[in-house]
Amino acid sequence: MLHGPSTEDARQRLVLALGRVADGERDALRTVYDLTSAKLFGVTLRILNDEAEAEDVLQDVFVTVWNRASGFDPARASPITWLCTLARNRAIDRLRALRHHRAGTDLEAADEVADEAPDALSQLEADGEARRLAGCLDGLEPRAAQAIRAAFFGGRTYEDLAQGAGVPLGTMKSVIRRGLIRLKGCLEE
């Protein structure tokens, strides 16, 4: 994560632009798009692994931003966190729909997609827990910490992580499960 005046300036520009979008200003939506579309496209593409689908989801995200900008609260989350959460959730929904369509059942597809409650990272930030979470993640075995970050904050599926690491899916699930148990214990201290 970048820190410094330029990052804070960009954050403030996004907060102001989202406020203007909530007031119905179309040029403000263009500002939000210009500042964030590349990152949000990366989030959707990483999850969907299909450019056309990622572009469709990105369009849906910006329609949602236009319709729900008034729901953004800078006191609860950074604007990029809010936008990335929207993009991630939309991409996962699309992935589930695609797998359901291809496989004929959404139960099988749901098992393969990493799940996260909406706005979990936003809630952590709002509660001042982000630094604590980062510290606990840093205390985990590096392989587990990396897998948890990639699955829960990067939108990667367990299957994708297992393939990338060259290990069986069950092994990756075990690594993540043990890491989550240790993470929970650290956060409860």
XYZ file of N, CA, C and O in Angstrom:
756
model
N 0.840 -1.174 0.000
C 0.000 0.000 0.000
C 0.889 1.241 0.000
O 1.832 1.340 0.753
N 0.555 2.179 -0.840
C 1.353 3.393 -0.912
C 0.929 4.371 0.163
O -0.236 4.457 0.524
N 1.891 5.135 0.640
C 1.605 6.161 1.633
C 2.245 7.447 1.160
O 3.168 7.448 0.366
N 1.780 8.564 1.684
C 2.397 9.825 1.331
C 1.379 10.815 0.821
O 0.200 10.506 0.655
N 1.835 12.038 0.541
C 0.916 13.081 0.141
C 0.181 12.769 -1.161
O -0.988 13.066 -1.294
N 0.848 12.159 -2.144
C 0.179 11.900 -3.415
C -0.952 10.890 -3.234
O -1.993 11.011 -3.867
N -0.761 9.902 -2.370
C -1.808 8.928 -2.103
C -2.971 9.591 -1.385
O -4.130 9.352 -1.716
N -2.681 10.416 -0.412
C -3.740 11.115 0.316
C -4.480 12.083 -0.602
O -5.697 12.211 -0.528
N -3.742 12.751 -1.496
C -4.383 13.648 -2.463
C -5.336 12.870 -3.373
O -6.456 13.305 -3.628
N -4.882 11.720 -3.849
C -5.721 10.888 -4.718
C -6.954 10.410 -3.961
O -8.063 10.399 -4.501
N -6.765 10.038 -2.701
C -7.894 9.597 -1.875
C -8.913 10.715 -1.736
O -10.114 10.508 -1.914
N -8.437 11.906 -1.444
C -9.338 13.063 -1.283
C -10.065 13.376 -2.586
O -11.248 13.697 -2.568
N -9.348 13.289 -3.712
C -9.994 13.536 -5.011
C -11.116 12.527 -5.240
O -12.185 12.885 -5.733
N -10.855 11.267 -4.882
C -11.886 10.244 -5.041
C -13.079 10.486 -4.117
O -14.226 10.337 -4.527
N -12.809 10.849 -2.878
C -13.892 11.124 -1.926
C -14.767 12.257 -2.462
O -16.002 12.155 -2.479
N -14.133 13.340 -2.905
C -14.882 14.478 -3.443
C -15.649 14.094 -4.703
O -16.811 14.470 -4.875
N -14.998 13.350 -5.593
C -15.654 12.943 -6.835
C -16.860 12.049 -6.550
O -17.922 12.202 -7.170
N -16.723 11.120 -5.600
C -17.858 10.253 -5.253
C -19.006 11.062 -4.670
O -20.174 10.772 -4.925
N -18.680 12.083 -3.901
C -19.725 12.972 -3.381
C -20.454 13.690 -4.507
O -21.684 13.845 -4.475
N -19.707 14.106 -5.510
C -20.315 14.778 -6.664
C -21.131 13.790 -7.505
O -22.170 14.145 -8.051
N -20.667 12.543 -7.603
C -21.440 11.518 -8.309
C -22.775 11.322 -7.591
O -23.825 11.226 -8.224
N -22.731 11.290 -6.269
C -23.965 11.137 -5.487
C -24.936 12.280 -5.756
O -26.154 12.100 -5.679
N -24.397 13.453 -6.120
C -25.233 14.611 -6.459
C -25.671 14.596 -7.917
O -26.301 15.541 -8.390
N -25.300 13.561 -8.662
C -25.734 13.415 -10.043
C -24.848 14.078 -11.082
O -25.279 14.285 -12.217
N -23.608 14.374 -10.743
C -22.706 15.029 -11.686
C -21.981 13.982 -12.534
O -21.133 13.239 -12.041
N -22.281 13.963 -13.829
C -21.704 12.980 -14.739
C -20.192 13.136 -14.887
O -19.473 12.141 -14.990
N -19.698 14.378 -14.906
C -18.256 14.573 -15.060
C -17.486 14.007 -13.866
O -16.338 13.595 -13.994
N -18.132 13.950 -12.712
C -17.498 13.367 -11.528
C -17.337 11.858 -11.706
O -16.334 11.282 -11.269
N -18.313 11.221 -12.355
C -18.196 9.789 -12.628
C -17.011 9.541 -13.555
O -16.272 8.574 -13.374
N -16.784 10.425 -14.510
C -15.626 10.316 -15.410
C -14.338 10.409 -14.598
O -13.386 9.674 -14.836
N -14.302 11.308 -13.610
C -13.124 11.443 -12.756
C -12.874 10.150 -11.984
O -11.747 9.649 -11.929
N -13.926 9.590 -11.399
C -13.798 8.329 -10.660
C -13.306 7.237 -11.606
O -12.399 6.471 -11.269
N -13.877 7.186 -12.803
C -13.469 6.188 -13.791
C -11.993 6.356 -14.146
O -11.233 5.387 -14.144
N -11.584 7.568 -14.446
C -10.186 7.816 -14.835
C -9.208 7.438 -13.735
O -8.126 6.929 -14.012
N -9.589 7.682 -12.497
C -8.692 7.411 -11.371
C -8.640 5.931 -10.976
O -7.662 5.495 -10.377
N -9.681 5.173 -11.297
C -9.774 3.825 -10.731
C -9.990 2.695 -11.722
O -9.836 1.527 -11.348
N -10.343 2.980 -12.951
C -10.747 1.909 -13.869
C -9.649 0.878 -14.103
O -9.941 -0.316 -14.199
N -8.399 1.307 -14.196
C -7.320 0.342 -14.441
C -7.204 -0.646 -13.281
O -7.093 -1.866 -13.485
N -7.246 -0.140 -12.048
C -7.134 -1.019 -10.877
C -8.355 -1.933 -10.789
O -8.218 -3.140 -10.546
N -9.545 -1.385 -10.996
C -10.758 -2.186 -10.885
C -10.824 -3.232 -11.995
O -11.289 -4.354 -11.769
N -10.351 -2.887 -13.187
C -10.299 -3.864 -14.270
C -9.353 -4.998 -13.876
O -9.649 -6.171 -14.115
N -8.241 -4.663 -13.252
C -7.298 -5.686 -12.789
C -7.938 -6.631 -11.789
O -7.721 -7.843 -11.850
N -8.735 -6.084 -10.876
C -9.422 -6.915 -9.887
C -10.384 -7.874 -10.582
O -10.386 -9.080 -10.314
N -11.199 -7.341 -11.501
C -12.189 -8.192 -12.170
C -11.528 -9.210 -13.096
O -11.951 -10.358 -13.151
N -10.462 -8.794 -13.781
C -9.775 -9.711 -14.691
C -9.091 -10.839 -13.929
O -9.116 -11.996 -14.354
N -8.504 -10.529 -12.783
C -7.833 -11.556 -11.981
C -8.834 -12.621 -11.527
O -8.529 -13.807 -11.487
N -10.049 -12.212 -11.220
C -11.060 -13.162 -10.756
C -11.664 -13.946 -11.919
O -11.822 -15.161 -11.851
N -11.976 -13.244 -13.011
C -12.685 -13.875 -14.127
C -11.772 -14.507 -15.170
O -12.199 -15.400 -15.897
N -10.558 -14.000 -15.280
C -9.600 -14.510 -16.257
C -10.154 -14.486 -17.681
O -9.877 -15.368 -18.482
N -10.977 -13.475 -17.979
C -11.580 -13.310 -19.299
C -11.801 -11.815 -19.507
O -12.587 -11.199 -18.775
N -11.108 -11.231 -20.495
C -11.163 -9.784 -20.685
C -12.569 -9.278 -20.960
O -12.979 -8.255 -20.409
N -13.303 -9.961 -21.829
C -14.648 -9.499 -22.174
C -15.561 -9.512 -20.950
O -16.311 -8.548 -20.714
N -15.501 -10.582 -20.172
C -16.323 -10.662 -18.959
C -15.891 -9.591 -17.952
O -16.734 -8.960 -17.302
N -14.576 -9.396 -17.816
C -14.074 -8.385 -16.877
C -14.535 -6.988 -17.290
O -14.901 -6.177 -16.437
N -14.545 -6.711 -18.591
C -15.016 -5.410 -19.071
C -16.502 -5.228 -18.777
O -16.934 -4.142 -18.377
N -17.292 -6.290 -18.985
C -18.729 -6.218 -18.683
C -18.960 -5.945 -17.200
O -19.804 -5.128 -16.826
N -18.221 -6.649 -16.364
C -18.367 -6.455 -14.922
C -17.946 -5.038 -14.539
O -18.600 -4.389 -13.719
N -16.864 -4.551 -15.152
C -16.408 -3.190 -14.856
C -17.494 -2.174 -15.192
O -17.737 -1.233 -14.429
N -18.175 -2.372 -16.305
C -19.277 -1.479 -16.658
C -20.368 -1.547 -15.587
O -20.898 -0.517 -15.159
N -20.703 -2.762 -15.157
C -21.706 -2.917 -14.093
C -21.279 -2.202 -12.817
O -22.102 -1.604 -12.121
N -19.992 -2.268 -12.511
C -19.480 -1.603 -11.307
C -19.720 -0.103 -11.388
O -20.193 0.512 -10.434
N -19.429 0.497 -12.527
C -19.600 1.939 -12.639
C -21.075 2.354 -12.707
O -21.427 3.438 -12.252
N -21.944 1.475 -13.208
C -23.382 1.735 -13.117
C -23.799 1.722 -11.643
O -24.555 2.572 -11.177
N -23.260 0.759 -10.902
C -23.541 0.676 -9.467
C -23.018 1.916 -8.742
O -23.696 2.467 -7.876
N -21.819 2.364 -9.101
C -21.263 3.577 -8.494
C -22.199 4.744 -8.759
O -22.501 5.537 -7.849
N -22.671 4.871 -9.974
C -23.584 5.969 -10.319
C -24.850 5.904 -9.458
O -25.310 6.915 -8.956
N -25.372 4.705 -9.279
C -26.630 4.540 -8.540
C -26.468 4.534 -7.024
O -27.420 4.854 -6.314
N -25.279 4.157 -6.534
C -25.127 3.978 -5.089
C -24.038 4.844 -4.462
O -23.630 4.598 -3.331
N -23.553 5.846 -5.171
C -22.479 6.686 -4.626
C -22.887 7.346 -3.318
O -22.050 7.582 -2.447
N -24.162 7.593 -3.148
C -24.619 8.216 -1.900
C -24.422 7.284 -0.705
O -24.386 7.734 0.439
N -24.260 5.983 -0.970
C -24.032 5.015 0.104
C -22.582 4.931 0.552
O -22.280 4.273 1.542
N -21.678 5.601 -0.174
C -20.268 5.579 0.223
C -20.069 6.501 1.417
O -20.492 7.652 1.417
N -19.403 5.974 2.451
C -19.111 6.744 3.657
C -17.604 6.734 3.888
O -17.046 5.711 4.280
N -16.935 7.878 3.644
C -15.478 7.912 3.808
C -15.017 7.649 5.245
O -13.856 7.335 5.468
N -15.918 7.735 6.194
C -15.560 7.443 7.583
C -15.469 5.921 7.807
O -14.812 5.471 8.731
N -16.134 5.146 6.953
C -16.135 3.686 7.104
C -15.047 3.005 6.306
O -14.549 1.950 6.692
N -14.700 3.564 5.148
C -13.727 2.890 4.282
C -13.096 3.893 3.339
O -13.679 4.938 3.055
N -11.925 3.538 2.855
C -11.303 4.372 1.831
C -12.097 4.189 0.544
O -12.726 3.145 0.338
N -12.081 5.169 -0.342
C -12.862 5.036 -1.574
C -12.386 3.873 -2.439
O -13.212 3.172 -3.029
N -11.092 3.638 -2.494
C -10.606 2.546 -3.336
C -10.994 1.190 -2.743
O -11.297 0.246 -3.477
N -11.057 1.090 -1.428
C -11.516 -0.155 -0.790
C -12.975 -0.410 -1.132
O -13.356 -1.528 -1.478
N -13.786 0.639 -1.048
C -15.209 0.527 -1.367
C -15.382 0.089 -2.821
O -16.140 -0.841 -3.119
N -14.659 0.733 -3.716
C -14.763 0.420 -5.144
C -14.240 -0.983 -5.445
O -14.850 -1.722 -6.229
N -13.119 -1.366 -4.849
C -12.572 -2.709 -5.069
C -13.514 -3.780 -4.535
O -13.646 -4.854 -5.136
N -14.168 -3.510 -3.421
C -15.127 -4.456 -2.867
C -16.302 -4.637 -3.820
O -16.748 -5.764 -4.066
N -16.796 -3.518 -4.379
C -17.870 -3.608 -5.375
C -17.417 -4.457 -6.562
O -18.132 -5.360 -7.005
N -16.225 -4.152 -7.078
C -15.715 -4.865 -8.245
C -15.518 -6.344 -7.940
O -15.897 -7.216 -8.732
N -14.928 -6.637 -6.802
C -14.666 -8.023 -6.430
C -15.965 -8.804 -6.287
O -16.105 -9.908 -6.808
N -16.928 -8.231 -5.583
C -18.199 -8.929 -5.371
C -18.940 -9.150 -6.680
O -19.505 -10.226 -6.907
N -18.932 -8.140 -7.562
C -19.582 -8.295 -8.872
C -18.883 -9.368 -9.701
O -19.532 -10.159 -10.384
N -17.565 -9.385 -9.665
C -16.812 -10.375 -10.440
C -17.073 -11.785 -9.916
O -17.240 -12.722 -10.707
N -17.110 -11.944 -8.605
C -17.398 -13.265 -8.027
C -18.816 -13.697 -8.380
O -19.050 -14.855 -8.734
N -19.761 -12.759 -8.322
C -21.135 -13.088 -8.729
C -21.168 -13.558 -10.180
O -21.835 -14.536 -10.518
N -20.429 -12.843 -11.050
C -20.395 -13.227 -12.472
C -19.738 -14.590 -12.634
O -20.205 -15.425 -13.404
N -18.647 -14.835 -11.911
C -17.961 -16.127 -11.997
C -18.892 -17.253 -11.570
O -18.968 -18.295 -12.219
N -19.625 -17.039 -10.511
C -20.583 -18.060 -10.053
C -21.653 -18.300 -11.111
O -22.021 -19.435 -11.388
N -22.153 -17.210 -11.696
C -23.185 -17.347 -12.730
C -22.644 -18.095 -13.945
O -23.326 -18.959 -14.509
N -21.414 -17.778 -14.341
C -20.810 -18.463 -15.485
C -20.606 -19.944 -15.186
O -20.883 -20.792 -16.028
N -20.123 -20.254 -14.009
C -19.904 -21.657 -13.644
C -21.217 -22.405 -13.517
O -21.314 -23.567 -13.878
N -22.226 -21.712 -13.004
C -23.553 -22.324 -12.895
C -24.079 -22.634 -14.290
O -24.591 -23.725 -14.546
N -23.924 -21.687 -15.182
C -24.395 -21.873 -16.548
C -23.650 -23.026 -17.225
O -24.247 -23.853 -17.904
N -22.337 -23.079 -17.033
C -21.514 -24.119 -17.672
C -21.683 -25.473 -17.001
O -21.701 -26.505 -17.648
N -21.760 -25.474 -15.674
C -21.803 -26.743 -14.944
C -23.222 -27.216 -14.679
O -23.431 -28.373 -14.366
N -24.174 -26.318 -14.744
C -25.558 -26.699 -14.513
C -25.966 -26.656 -13.058
O -27.101 -26.928 -12.738
N -25.062 -26.319 -12.158
C -25.412 -26.210 -10.751
C -24.530 -25.183 -10.072
O -23.326 -25.175 -10.241
N -25.156 -24.307 -9.316
C -24.363 -23.278 -8.646
C -23.736 -23.775 -7.348
O -22.842 -23.130 -6.824
N -24.152 -24.923 -6.832
C -23.558 -25.424 -5.600
C -22.111 -25.819 -5.810
O -21.249 -25.524 -4.978
N -21.802 -26.453 -6.914
C -20.421 -26.837 -7.207
C -19.561 -25.599 -7.426
O -18.440 -25.520 -6.955
N -20.087 -24.627 -8.154
C -19.324 -23.414 -8.448
C -19.079 -22.605 -7.184
O -17.997 -22.046 -7.005
N -20.050 -22.549 -6.306
C -19.888 -21.755 -5.084
C -18.762 -22.295 -4.221
O -18.047 -21.534 -3.574
N -18.561 -23.618 -4.240
C -17.499 -24.228 -3.450
C -16.109 -23.837 -3.959
O -15.155 -23.813 -3.197
N -15.994 -23.503 -5.244
C -14.704 -23.190 -5.835
C -14.343 -21.719 -5.734
O -13.230 -21.332 -6.051
N -15.265 -20.874 -5.319
C -15.025 -19.437 -5.277
C -14.760 -19.024 -3.835
O -15.514 -19.371 -2.933
N -13.674 -18.285 -3.657
C -13.382 -17.767 -2.317
C -14.521 -16.850 -1.909
O -14.964 -16.010 -2.679
N -15.003 -17.000 -0.695
C -16.131 -16.205 -0.246
C -15.695 -15.244 0.837
O -14.841 -15.553 1.648
N -16.316 -14.090 0.824
C -16.014 -13.071 1.823
C -17.284 -12.275 2.040
O -17.955 -11.922 1.086
N -17.621 -12.000 3.273
C -18.787 -11.184 3.546
C -18.582 -9.815 2.916
O -17.478 -9.291 2.910
N -19.630 -9.212 2.383
C -19.486 -7.898 1.764
C -18.897 -6.886 2.741
O -19.253 -6.846 3.921
N -17.988 -6.105 2.225
C -17.368 -5.013 2.960
C -16.599 -5.451 4.197
O -16.464 -4.693 5.149
N -16.067 -6.673 4.216
C -15.325 -7.138 5.383
C -14.101 -6.263 5.640
O -13.852 -5.848 6.770
N -13.352 -5.963 4.591
C -12.176 -5.124 4.774
C -12.596 -3.721 5.202
O -11.953 -3.114 6.058
N -13.698 -3.231 4.647
C -14.201 -1.914 5.041
C -14.552 -1.885 6.526
O -14.262 -0.917 7.216
N -15.175 -2.964 6.994
C -15.528 -3.038 8.403
C -14.274 -3.032 9.275
O -14.232 -2.383 10.314
N -13.262 -3.772 8.843
C -12.013 -3.809 9.611
C -11.381 -2.433 9.684
O -10.921 -1.997 10.738
N -11.361 -1.735 8.558
C -10.789 -0.388 8.547
C -11.600 0.546 9.436
O -11.031 1.336 10.187
N -12.915 0.449 9.337
C -13.781 1.323 10.121
C -13.567 1.101 11.615
O -13.638 2.017 12.409
N -13.298 -0.108 12.005
C -13.088 -0.426 13.412
C -11.651 -0.208 13.866
O -11.298 -0.525 14.990
N -10.807 0.245 12.976
C -9.404 0.464 13.338
C -8.621 -0.814 13.479
O -7.579 -0.841 14.131
N -9.101 -1.899 12.855
C -8.470 -3.197 13.023
C -7.513 -3.552 11.889
O -6.865 -4.596 11.942
N -7.433 -2.730 10.862
C -6.612 -3.088 9.701
C -5.146 -3.294 10.089
O -4.514 -4.249 9.642
N -4.609 -2.406 10.924
C -3.207 -2.552 11.323
C -3.000 -3.814 12.155
O -2.018 -4.520 12.008
N -3.950 -4.090 13.005
C -3.863 -5.289 13.831
C -3.924 -6.544 12.966
O -3.172 -7.501 13.166
N -4.828 -6.541 11.993
C -4.936 -7.662 11.077
C -3.632 -7.851 10.311
O -3.131 -8.975 10.194
N -3.068 -6.763 9.813
C -1.811 -6.846 9.067
C -0.705 -7.418 9.950
O 0.090 -8.247 9.502
N -0.662 -6.994 11.205
C 0.342 -7.518 12.128
C 0.170 -9.005 12.370
O 1.150 -9.762 12.398
N -1.073 -9.435 12.539
C -1.330 -10.864 12.746
C -1.004 -11.660 11.488
O -0.443 -12.757 11.572
N -1.336 -11.117 10.318
C -0.995 -11.795 9.072
C 0.516 -11.921 8.924
O 1.025 -12.959 8.493
N 1.240 -10.873 9.283
C 2.697 -10.899 9.195
C 3.298 -11.942 10.141
O 4.400 -12.430 9.899
N 2.579 -12.288 11.205
C 3.065 -13.279 12.158
C 2.830 -14.718 11.727
O 3.329 -15.648 12.350
N 2.070 -14.910 10.655
C 1.801 -16.259 10.166
C 2.963 -16.774 9.330
O 3.808 -16.006 8.882
N 2.960 -18.077 9.102
C 3.900 -18.669 8.160
C 3.714 -17.937 6.827
O 2.574 -17.693 6.406
N 4.803 -17.553 6.156
C 4.687 -16.759 4.925
C 3.756 -17.363 3.866
O 2.980 -16.643 3.243
N 3.806 -18.675 3.686
C 2.946 -19.313 2.678
C 1.476 -19.143 3.021
O 0.648 -18.834 2.155
N 1.123 -19.290 4.290
C -0.264 -19.138 4.719
C -0.705 -17.683 4.602
O -1.810 -17.395 4.125
N 0.144 -16.761 5.033
C -0.198 -15.337 4.962
C -0.425 -14.912 3.520
O -1.395 -14.200 3.210
N 0.450 -15.353 2.631
C 0.324 -14.991 1.220
C -0.964 -15.574 0.631
O -1.685 -14.895 -0.104
N -1.271 -16.802 0.952
C -2.477 -17.443 0.424
C -3.740 -16.768 0.951
O -4.687 -16.536 0.195
N -3.755 -16.426 2.229
C -4.923 -15.755 2.815
C -5.116 -14.383 2.176
O -6.228 -14.000 1.809
N -4.028 -13.631 2.037
C -4.140 -12.311 1.399
C -4.667 -12.440 -0.031
O -5.547 -11.689 -0.447
N -4.128 -13.388 -0.772
C -4.536 -13.557 -2.170
C -5.994 -13.994 -2.282
O -6.723 -13.523 -3.153
N -6.432 -14.878 -1.385
C -7.805 -15.384 -1.448
C -8.821 -14.357 -0.975
O -9.826 -14.117 -1.637
N -8.550 -13.729 0.165
C -9.568 -12.884 0.769
C -9.481 -11.418 0.371
O -10.479 -10.707 0.424
N -8.318 -10.950 -0.012
C -8.188 -9.554 -0.400
C -7.867 -9.392 -1.879
O -8.012 -8.314 -2.431
N -7.442 -10.468 -2.517
C -7.099 -10.400 -3.931
C -8.096 -11.086 -4.840
O -7.983 -11.031 -6.049
N -9.063 -11.771 -4.247
C -10.121 -12.379 -5.032
C -9.750 -13.673 -5.739
O -10.488 -14.132 -6.597
N -8.637 -14.296 -5.390
C -8.238 -15.533 -6.056
C -8.920 -16.721 -5.396
O -9.137 -16.747 -4.200
N -9.253 -17.696 -6.204
C -9.903 -18.896 -5.681
C -8.858 -19.835 -5.099
O -7.676 -19.757 -5.440
N -9.291 -20.743 -4.243
C -8.385 -21.725 -3.662
C -7.762 -22.577 -4.762
O -6.589 -22.914 -4.714
N -8.578 -22.942 -5.744
C -8.085 -23.766 -6.849
C -6.970 -23.036 -7.606
O -5.937 -23.627 -7.931
N -7.173 -21.761 -7.881
C -6.164 -20.959 -8.579
C -4.871 -20.886 -7.760
O -3.768 -21.016 -8.293
N -5.009 -20.696 -6.454
C -3.832 -20.631 -5.580
C -3.083 -21.966 -5.564
O -1.851 -21.991 -5.593
N -3.840 -23.055 -5.511
C -3.215 -24.386 -5.493
C -2.446 -24.630 -6.793
O -1.303 -25.103 -6.764
N -3.057 -24.285 -7.906
C -2.377 -24.463 -9.194
C -1.115 -23.609 -9.252
O -0.067 -24.068 -9.706
N -1.215 -22.356 -8.804
C -0.064 -21.462 -8.828
C 1.080 -21.943 -7.951
O 2.250 -21.748 -8.279
N 0.745 -22.581 -6.839
C 1.765 -23.074 -5.916
C 2.224 -24.490 -6.275
O 3.169 -25.008 -5.683
N 1.523 -25.119 -7.218
C 1.886 -26.477 -7.611
C 1.601 -27.510 -6.542
O 2.345 -28.485 -6.399
N 0.518 -27.295 -5.778
C 0.140 -28.243 -4.727
C -1.308 -28.683 -4.959
O -2.072 -27.996 -5.628
N -1.707 -29.816 -4.388
C -3.106 -30.246 -4.514
C -4.053 -29.249 -3.834
O -3.672 -28.551 -2.888
N -5.280 -29.194 -4.333
C -6.288 -28.286 -3.780
C -6.479 -28.520 -2.285
O -6.556 -27.573 -1.504
N -6.522 -29.773 -1.869
C -6.697 -30.091 -0.444
C -5.578 -29.538 0.412
O -5.816 -29.064 1.527
N -4.365 -29.561 -0.103
C -3.224 -29.008 0.631
C -3.387 -27.510 0.805
O -3.166 -26.978 1.896
N -3.783 -26.827 -0.278
C -3.965 -25.375 -0.191
C -5.081 -25.035 0.790
O -4.950 -24.108 1.596
N -6.168 -25.790 0.756
C -7.263 -25.541 1.699
C -6.777 -25.727 3.133
O -7.139 -24.950 4.019
N -5.948 -26.746 3.367
C -5.415 -27.000 4.709
C -4.499 -25.866 5.163
O -4.559 -25.433 6.315
N -3.633 -25.401 4.262
C -2.721 -24.294 4.587
C -3.536 -23.063 4.984
O -3.259 -22.415 5.997
N -4.550 -22.749 4.202
C -5.375 -21.574 4.487
C -6.172 -21.779 5.773
O -6.248 -20.871 6.606
N -6.738 -22.961 5.949
C -7.528 -23.218 7.159
C -6.676 -23.080 8.425
O -7.072 -22.434 9.390
N -5.485 -23.695 8.419
C -4.598 -23.569 9.586
C -4.198 -22.109 9.803
O -4.147 -21.635 10.933
N -3.926 -21.413 8.722
C -3.572 -19.993 8.830
C -4.712 -19.178 9.405
O -4.501 -18.294 10.246
N -5.940 -19.460 8.982
C -7.101 -18.730 9.497
C -7.326 -19.010 10.981
O -7.714 -18.107 11.737
N -7.075 -20.237 11.399
C -7.213 -20.581 12.821
C -6.198 -19.788 13.645
O -6.528 -19.197 14.678
N -4.946 -19.747 13.177
C -3.918 -18.962 13.882
C -4.237 -17.482 13.849
O -4.028 -16.764 14.832
N -4.735 -17.007 12.712
C -5.106 -15.609 12.572
C -6.218 -15.246 13.551
O -6.159 -14.215 14.227
N -7.208 -16.105 13.644
C -8.310 -15.872 14.590
C -7.782 -15.800 16.022
O -8.159 -14.910 16.784
N -6.892 -16.710 16.368
C -6.323 -16.705 17.715
C -5.561 -15.421 17.991
O -5.684 -14.838 19.070
N -4.801 -14.957 17.029
C -4.032 -13.709 17.188
C -4.972 -12.522 17.363
O -4.759 -11.663 18.223
N -6.036 -12.481 16.560
C -6.973 -11.354 16.625
C -7.777 -11.350 17.919
O -8.253 -10.298 18.356
N -7.954 -12.524 18.533
C -8.702 -12.607 19.789
C -7.878 -12.252 21.002
O -8.409 -12.100 22.096
N -6.550 -12.161 20.837
C -5.665 -11.851 21.977
C -5.890 -10.429 22.477
O -6.209 -9.538 21.779
